[in-house]
Amino acid sequence: MTGQPRQPAATPQPASGDAAHRRELLREMVRIRRFEERCVELYSAAKIRGFLHLYIGEEAVAVGVCQALAPADSIVSTYREHGHALARGVEMDSLMAEMYAKVTGCSRGRGGSMHLFDTSHRFYGGNAIVGGGLPLAVGLALADRMRGAGRVTACFFGDGAVAEGEFHECMNLAALWELPVLFCCENNLYAMGTALNRAQAETDLAARAGSYGMVAWAVDGMDVIAVEHAARRGAEAVRGGGGPHFLELRTYRFRAHSMYDPDRYRDKSEIERWKARDPIDALAAQMKQHGEITDDDVEALEQGIAAEISRAIEAAEVAAIEPVEDLTRFVYSPRPA
Amino acid sequence: MTGQPRQPAATPQPASGDAAHRRELLREMVRIRRFEERCVELYSAAKIRGFLHLYIGEEAVAVGVCQALAPADSIVSTYREHGHALARGVEMDSLMAEMYAKVTGCSRGRGGSMHLFDTSHRFYGGNAIVGGGLPLAVGLALADRMRGAGRVTACFFGDGAVAEGEFHECMNLAALWELPVLFCCENNLYAMGTALNRAQAETDLAARAGSYGMVAWAVDGMDVIAVEHAARRGAEAVRGGGGPHFLELRTYRFRAHSMYDPDRYRDKSEIERWKARDPIDALAAQMKQHGEITDDDVEALEQGIAAEISRAIEAAEVAAIEPVEDLTRFVYSPRPA
Amino acid sequence: MTARAGATGATAKTARARTAKAGTATPKADGVAAKAVAADTATAVSGKLVTYREAMREALREALIRDERVFIMGEDVGRYGGCYAVTLGLLEEFGPERIRDTPLSESAFVGAGIGAALAGMRPIVEIMTVNFSLLALDQILNNAATLLHMSGGQFNVPLVIRMATGAGRQVAAQHSHSLEGWFAHIPGLRILTPATLADARGMLWTALEDPDPVLIFEHGALYNMSGMLDPAATPVDIGTAAIRRPGRDLTIVAYGGTLAKALTAADQLSADGVAAEVIDLRTLRPLDDATIMESVRRTHRVVIADEGWRSGSLSAEVAARITEQAFYDLDAPIERVCTAEVPIPYAWHLEEAALPQPATIVAAARRAVG
Amino acid sequence: MTARAGATGATAKTARARTAKAGTATPKADGVAAKAVAADTATAVSGKLVTYREAMREALREALIRDERVFIMGEDVGRYGGCYAVTLGLLEEFGPERIRDTPLSESAFVGAGIGAALAGMRPIVEIMTVNFSLLALDQILNNAATLLHMSGGQFNVPLVIRMATGAGRQVAAQHSHSLEGWFAHIPGLRILTPATLADARGMLWTALEDPDPVLIFEHGALYNMSGMLDPAATPVDIGTAAIRRPGRDLTIVAYGGTLAKALTAADQLSADGVAAEVIDLRTLRPLDDATIMESVRRTHRVVIADEGWRSGSLSAEVAARITEQAFYDLDAPIERVCTAEVPIPYAWHLEEAALPQPATIVAAARRAVG
Ligand SMILES: Cc1ncc(C[n+]2csc(CCOP(=O)(O)OP(=O)(O)O)c2C)c(N)n1
Ligand SMILES: Cc1ncc(C[n+]2csc(CCOP(=O)(O)OP(=O)(O)O)c2C)c(N)n1
Ligand SMILES: [Mg+2]
Ligand SMILES: [Mg+2]
């Protein structure tokens, strides 16, 4: 009822065309990895508090998907969002300052790790209610659709969210109204301690999405090139008026669910098997094999990232905190005069 | 994880074997029809108040499904429930008294048309939140499953409920835990004024249910014999440990959604087309054709029903109302001494 | 976000100018409050005969005409014409893009309204009744009310949600809730309860001008209320209470569905020589403490009429505030007339007994003045 | 339904007998209330060192052992061991049929708990935290709380729902809610807030014996609290408040997460010569008016400490009741110390400023006695 008939997906653009691009992908993934590794240390040092959910192992997903997005596109994320924010271009300084709860943080210290926001990157924030971001993505896409904006909204969520009623309602609404959403389901096989097959009758999540009549693919989420390729294909189809598309990104978190999780529910051997497929190692090895990168290049890249992280930490350390008097500021918008 | 592996559906019992049974089916359907026709009059006379949702046109569904249920089985219903209650055996007197808001009503006048309850028939009530009964059915079935009770819980709900998140959560849970629920989706093509195809991306509701890995059939809900057959097959499979089964019962309501509904959203011609498939007329015609019933038989049957309804009304008219002093009785159970 | 400040900025300004001029606005200053009532009454004799439903519909139409970012979304708002017929005819006038029938998916379409508002639209989401709003409460609390603050001021949510509330039509326990008090607990929201034709007509545009989420609760018993309304009467202020009837002997605080009952009670009381002042809260969040306290300081006695269940109802908050802010002005315990703590029964006599009624308000008032 | 009264009836009776004997019960009579505190203190020196988490776990174990109708259901209660490790080890001991990990489907598994209770089981449903309970609120309000009345007394729901509540760990706006006051608004429910080891250990069995739905709110900050607990201490009564510290100069009403803060404040006040009495509400619905009013009649001054947002919090109901029932005994306005009306921020200093603290309770107390 809401307009153009469903079109065939646009021809995918050639993804990851050259070595320079691959180097960039590698750099982005390493940047996320190192950032989070430092976050763990900072958490132990009580510089970062509250919940901290690490993306380590899943970097190829955020980096690959974000390649396919234009600046005018929107992103809706979860509480496991450092990767999404960094890959999207949210400045590391403002991100680190947010973890430090400083006023220079991207949410002025009010959000923390789970609630990174950035208007300038159309980063509509981390949502810490599982499934809670899905309707926002549907609504952003609805607005774009009504205005003919030609934008894509990328919506990240986990395998666990697929069991929530909200998922169902949103899949149906997006499919029914043919809204420009690229659903990016990060299937890391666990929702906290509950394995996918102990939580869902249908463990093929692309098939689940397909049951709403939307195009859905499962993608190797440990292969950044494959992710980028699929995301470009999906995003272009969405942008071209093809209605919502769904990517199931098969991945794995190498670390525990959060800093509170003793990770009792997974076999060490399972974790090791997945670590052997580390997306960073995989890309680096492939590039080395093709002579696209040298150990020196990697070293330089690491140093650049280390320096960026150090700068972010230094800045966060010295940044001011929001004055307590401003506690209730932003509960409401400033009233028009 | 919860026990026995999924078994193939048990061989369906021969349904509706003889003419006497078919006469009974006819009688049950006519009984529901006439009861509701009187309810309409009583509503105009303000004897019945509040919401009144008529089942007229859909009688084959309740009557057919209830044939497949044993006394120990449970039923969860909706606000459009007179048919379910009558077909289940809830006494018409107590039902009519409930509509009259009398203390002799099956819910002591507290429930009204939308909230009929009867422990003795394991009739777990009409639920007026769309989808709200589904989790109850899942829980009743879970209890039965845990106790190895060999019971079936039949859960009625409409096509509109399929869009609710609750539906999704319950399908998944029932399928995952292989619970003994017979889901009976009354697809009458409309949720109030919203046609199924304007509300759901997947309009094949049996296919939707099938996507959870449960056995699901679509059945002609205007054919009581077909409904009974399918329900028996489903109920036996469920009882035999085959996990949840799903019946999409394709039917139509001949009247408006409720007494408040001016029914602006349906074509008269569409309504007429469906009325031509009236389940009562259809069965009666078939039986007459096969010489299983005469006009006199029908007349007698009608008279018996008319008398039953009159008695129910008379009893309701003179019955007492709950004393106002008992307003807050039953908010909590009586405390143990 | 830019769209909001941009293209239609002019519209917004015009609207503000109108708000200031509108005779039905209820200014905060004490002396003027009484005048507002007079204005309201004046309007009520000189205008056009309309129902509350029509006033609300006219407000929706005006919004759709004035601001192209406005659209309506909800169950059966289109083809059916709205479960209370408020949106009847709007689909035909504005088309299916702007009058959107949704599936039965309260969480998704309310959340989609939040998302569309984030993107700069001005959605008006209709939840049929408050009874179904629980299914969307997570979205309302954890997203609509929270995003602005949690994002450090970056993302505001200019969303309006309308829903019917209240009991009184024998629709039994699951369809008779009065939960607006819960929503009034949530920082980040504004909660409106139009109880007059002027407010039904005038609150919506002001709500749409608000950069933050506004919820409008329409008591189901009001839709058929009719009276004269000035066709020129448009936006009214939100955030202030109104004195609907002045009086010196006690203050009756009411809102939404209890306002008419309070006014009836006041009539009965005046026959006995008790002059009750009746305050219509109009906005449950923020509460207009000033108007309430000013009245209490004059009357020294208070009855609060609230259709919520007594324990934990909005009436408790009003009572607590009065005790905090006007303790030494009180001459008697505050009386609360609320709904009995029972799921609302279907039976007429039990429902009637469960709800606040003019007679119970009168009785409470007698205790207060006695 | 029959199963409830049948097979395990004996168990129930035994439990009742024990309840009556238990030293930690808090009887309603005034003089005895103080003794209850003494008993509590006595227990606290003679027993075994346990945490609140362990006390709760032991209560769950006991229930699973005593009554085969009991089972636990919720997200990550099994393999993970519970998001607060309360159920750690229970899966290994009782197996996956009775310790059921659920999908992320709050509405379905809470509703399934209601259904299983209707069928005569005694489910204990764990919702990880109150923040996610909104997704199940429709089931709780429209089914669990309503079925008994709506069915004219036929279908009771012997269900226990546990959840963590509260803020204080920098987990930000969506994970820091204190919404137990909302649940306390609902007729048909009982709302418990164990704030001591004895209550963590003893309330569950009493709740399971209750024929109606009982919700237990466990403040997240309490799980690591440790102390001595008599291993023999089992069921305690529910429905009464306890005086945790006697005093004559003012009454501080607290519960759950604010109890410890109130006791700290009372210590500080006593250094200044102000003897504060501290009441632990224990049960938010029904509220134990008698204990509160008896205290107020002695002290004439009241501070209420509540972690809910101020407007529309439970503190408002307590204040309103005191004004209704003990108006002429009050010597000063009632003070409320609540959470600031703001989504709880991540930053430690903002979170601290948003929540009730001993210092703010002390300040309120000074105003009340000043
Ligand atoms: C509605 C809701 N229920 C429960 C939780 C607690 N919780 C936080 S993360 C999580 C697991 C989610 O798993 P998944 O969606 O697969 O994402 P992942 O953490 O694996 O990235 C749970 C249960 C929550 N935040 N929201
Ligand atoms: C959660 C919820 N939303 C909205 C309503 C209002 N409502 C009552 S019945 C109904 C239509 C339901 O349609 P369907 O499930 O197809 O059942 P039918 O009435 O056709 O039998 C609606 C929208 C409700 N009762 N509950
Ligand atoms: Mg996961
Ligand atoms: Mg239908």
Short mmCIF file of N, CA and C in Angstrom, two decimals, chain D residues 283-353:
data_model
loop_
_atom_site.label_atom_id
_atom_site.label_comp_id
_atom_site.label_asym_id
_atom_site.label_seq_id
_atom_site.Cartn_x
_atom_site.Cartn_y
_atom_site.Cartn_z
N THR D 283 6.79 -5.00 52.67
CA THR D 283 5.73 -5.32 51.70
C THR D 283 5.16 -4.00 51.20
N LEU D 284 5.19 -3.80 49.89
CA LEU D 284 4.67 -2.54 49.35
C LEU D 284 3.19 -2.63 49.04
N ARG D 285 2.72 -3.84 48.86
CA ARG D 285 1.28 -4.04 48.69
C ARG D 285 0.92 -5.36 49.32
N PRO D 286 0.05 -5.43 50.31
CA PRO D 286 -0.57 -4.27 50.95
C PRO D 286 0.43 -3.56 51.86
N LEU D 287 0.29 -2.26 51.96
CA LEU D 287 1.12 -1.49 52.90
C LEU D 287 0.61 -1.73 54.32
N ASP D 288 1.53 -1.81 55.24
CA ASP D 288 1.16 -2.02 56.64
C ASP D 288 0.96 -0.66 57.31
N ASP D 289 -0.23 -0.12 57.09
CA ASP D 289 -0.54 1.21 57.63
C ASP D 289 -0.36 1.26 59.14
N ALA D 290 -0.77 0.20 59.82
CA ALA D 290 -0.78 0.23 61.29
C ALA D 290 0.61 0.54 61.85
N THR D 291 1.60 -0.17 61.35
CA THR D 291 2.96 0.04 61.87
C THR D 291 3.44 1.46 61.59
N ILE D 292 3.12 1.94 60.38
CA ILE D 292 3.55 3.30 60.04
C ILE D 292 2.86 4.32 60.94
N MET D 293 1.55 4.21 61.07
CA MET D 293 0.81 5.24 61.82
C MET D 293 1.17 5.21 63.31
N GLU D 294 1.37 4.02 63.82
CA GLU D 294 1.73 3.92 65.23
C GLU D 294 3.05 4.66 65.48
N SER D 295 3.96 4.50 64.55
CA SER D 295 5.24 5.19 64.70
C SER D 295 5.07 6.70 64.59
N VAL D 296 4.30 7.12 63.57
CA VAL D 296 4.10 8.55 63.37
C VAL D 296 3.43 9.18 64.58
N ARG D 297 2.52 8.43 65.20
CA ARG D 297 1.84 8.97 66.37
C ARG D 297 2.80 9.19 67.53
N ARG D 298 3.90 8.45 67.50
CA ARG D 298 4.91 8.66 68.56
C ARG D 298 5.90 9.76 68.18
N THR D 299 6.29 9.79 66.88
CA THR D 299 7.38 10.70 66.51
C THR D 299 6.91 12.03 65.92
N HIS D 300 5.74 12.05 65.30
CA HIS D 300 5.14 13.27 64.75
C HIS D 300 5.87 13.87 63.56
N ARG D 301 6.92 13.23 63.11
CA ARG D 301 7.69 13.76 61.99
C ARG D 301 8.12 12.60 61.09
N VAL D 302 8.09 12.84 59.80
CA VAL D 302 8.32 11.72 58.87
C VAL D 302 9.23 12.11 57.71
N VAL D 303 10.16 11.22 57.42
CA VAL D 303 10.92 11.28 56.16
C VAL D 303 10.69 9.95 55.45
N ILE D 304 10.44 10.02 54.17
CA ILE D 304 10.27 8.79 53.39
C ILE D 304 11.40 8.72 52.37
N ALA D 305 12.11 7.61 52.36
CA ALA D 305 13.22 7.44 51.42
C ALA D 305 12.84 6.37 50.40
N ASP D 306 12.85 6.75 49.15
CA ASP D 306 12.33 5.88 48.08
C ASP D 306 13.19 6.10 46.86
N GLU D 307 13.67 5.01 46.27
CA GLU D 307 14.54 5.16 45.11
C GLU D 307 13.77 5.43 43.82
N GLY D 308 12.46 5.40 43.86
CA GLY D 308 11.68 5.76 42.67
C GLY D 308 11.79 7.25 42.38
N TRP D 309 11.51 7.62 41.11
CA TRP D 309 11.41 9.04 40.81
C TRP D 309 10.32 9.64 41.68
N ARG D 310 10.57 10.83 42.15
CA ARG D 310 9.69 11.43 43.14
C ARG D 310 8.21 11.45 42.74
N SER D 311 7.91 12.06 41.61
CA SER D 311 6.49 12.23 41.23
C SER D 311 5.84 10.88 40.96
N GLY D 312 4.83 10.58 41.73
CA GLY D 312 4.12 9.34 41.50
C GLY D 312 4.84 8.11 42.04
N SER D 313 5.79 8.32 42.91
CA SER D 313 6.49 7.18 43.51
C SER D 313 5.66 6.61 44.65
N LEU D 314 6.10 5.48 45.15
CA LEU D 314 5.44 4.89 46.31
C LEU D 314 5.46 5.84 47.49
N SER D 315 6.50 6.64 47.58
CA SER D 315 6.60 7.59 48.70
C SER D 315 5.38 8.51 48.75
N ALA D 316 4.82 8.80 47.57
CA ALA D 316 3.64 9.67 47.54
C ALA D 316 2.47 8.98 48.22
N GLU D 317 2.31 7.69 47.95
CA GLU D 317 1.22 6.95 48.58
C GLU D 317 1.41 6.90 50.09
N VAL D 318 2.62 6.65 50.52
CA VAL D 318 2.86 6.59 51.96
C VAL D 318 2.55 7.95 52.58
N ALA D 319 3.01 9.00 51.92
CA ALA D 319 2.75 10.34 52.44
C ALA D 319 1.25 10.63 52.48
N ALA D 320 0.56 10.27 51.40
CA ALA D 320 -0.88 10.54 51.36
C ALA D 320 -1.59 9.80 52.48
N ARG D 321 -1.20 8.56 52.71
CA ARG D 321 -1.87 7.80 53.78
C ARG D 321 -1.61 8.39 55.16
N ILE D 322 -0.40 8.83 55.36
CA ILE D 322 -0.10 9.43 56.66
C ILE D 322 -0.95 10.68 56.85
N THR D 323 -1.06 11.47 55.78
CA THR D 323 -1.87 12.69 55.89
C THR D 323 -3.34 12.34 56.13
N GLU D 324 -3.78 11.26 55.56
CA GLU D 324 -5.17 10.86 55.76
C GLU D 324 -5.41 10.31 57.16
N GLN D 325 -4.46 9.48 57.61
CA GLN D 325 -4.73 8.70 58.82
C GLN D 325 -4.11 9.28 60.09
N ALA D 326 -3.11 10.11 59.93
CA ALA D 326 -2.45 10.63 61.13
C ALA D 326 -2.23 12.13 61.03
N PHE D 327 -3.14 12.78 60.33
CA PHE D 327 -3.01 14.21 60.04
C PHE D 327 -2.76 15.03 61.30
N TYR D 328 -3.57 14.77 62.32
CA TYR D 328 -3.49 15.62 63.51
C TYR D 328 -2.31 15.27 64.39
N ASP D 329 -1.60 14.20 64.04
CA ASP D 329 -0.40 13.84 64.79
C ASP D 329 0.87 14.43 64.19
N LEU D 330 0.74 14.97 63.00
CA LEU D 330 1.92 15.48 62.31
C LEU D 330 2.31 16.87 62.80
N ASP D 331 3.59 17.03 63.11
CA ASP D 331 4.06 18.34 63.55
C ASP D 331 4.80 19.11 62.47
N ALA D 332 5.04 18.44 61.35
CA ALA D 332 5.80 19.10 60.28
C ALA D 332 5.42 18.47 58.95
N PRO D 333 5.66 19.18 57.87
CA PRO D 333 5.40 18.56 56.56
C PRO D 333 6.20 17.27 56.42
N ILE D 334 5.64 16.33 55.71
CA ILE D 334 6.35 15.09 55.43
C ILE D 334 7.44 15.37 54.40
N GLU D 335 8.60 14.82 54.64
CA GLU D 335 9.70 15.00 53.70
C GLU D 335 9.86 13.74 52.86
N ARG D 336 10.06 13.92 51.57
CA ARG D 336 10.35 12.76 50.74
C ARG D 336 11.75 12.88 50.15
N VAL D 337 12.52 11.83 50.26
CA VAL D 337 13.83 11.79 49.64
C VAL D 337 13.76 10.72 48.56
N CYS D 338 13.74 11.16 47.33
CA CYS D 338 13.51 10.25 46.21
C CYS D 338 14.60 10.44 45.18
N THR D 339 14.46 9.71 44.10
CA THR D 339 15.40 9.89 43.00
C THR D 339 14.99 11.12 42.19
N ALA D 340 16.00 11.85 41.77
CA ALA D 340 15.74 13.03 40.95
C ALA D 340 15.00 12.61 39.68
N GLU D 341 14.21 13.50 39.15
CA GLU D 341 13.36 13.13 38.01
C GLU D 341 14.16 13.25 36.72
N VAL D 342 14.95 12.22 36.52
CA VAL D 342 15.90 12.22 35.41
C VAL D 342 16.24 10.76 35.10
N PRO D 343 16.37 10.44 33.80
CA PRO D 343 16.88 9.10 33.49
C PRO D 343 18.25 8.96 34.15
N ILE D 344 18.49 7.86 34.82
CA ILE D 344 19.73 7.75 35.61
C ILE D 344 20.95 7.80 34.69
N PRO D 345 21.84 8.76 34.94
CA PRO D 345 23.00 8.90 34.07
C PRO D 345 24.10 7.91 34.43
N TYR D 346 24.95 7.63 33.45
CA TYR D 346 26.08 6.73 33.65
C TYR D 346 27.13 7.32 34.61
N ALA D 347 27.42 8.58 34.44
CA ALA D 347 28.52 9.20 35.20
C ALA D 347 28.28 9.04 36.71
N TRP D 348 29.33 8.55 37.38
CA TRP D 348 29.19 8.24 38.81
C TRP D 348 28.68 9.41 39.63
N HIS D 349 29.19 10.61 39.35
CA HIS D 349 28.83 11.75 40.20
C HIS D 349 27.39 12.18 39.93
N LEU D 350 26.96 12.00 38.68
CA LEU D 350 25.57 12.36 38.38
C LEU D 350 24.63 11.30 38.95
N GLU D 351 25.02 10.05 38.83
CA GLU D 351 24.16 9.00 39.39
C GLU D 351 24.03 9.18 40.91
N GLU D 352 25.14 9.44 41.53
CA GLU D 352 25.12 9.62 42.99
C GLU D 352 24.21 10.79 43.37
N ALA D 353 24.31 11.84 42.57
CA ALA D 353 23.48 13.01 42.87
C ALA D 353 22.00 12.73 42.61
#
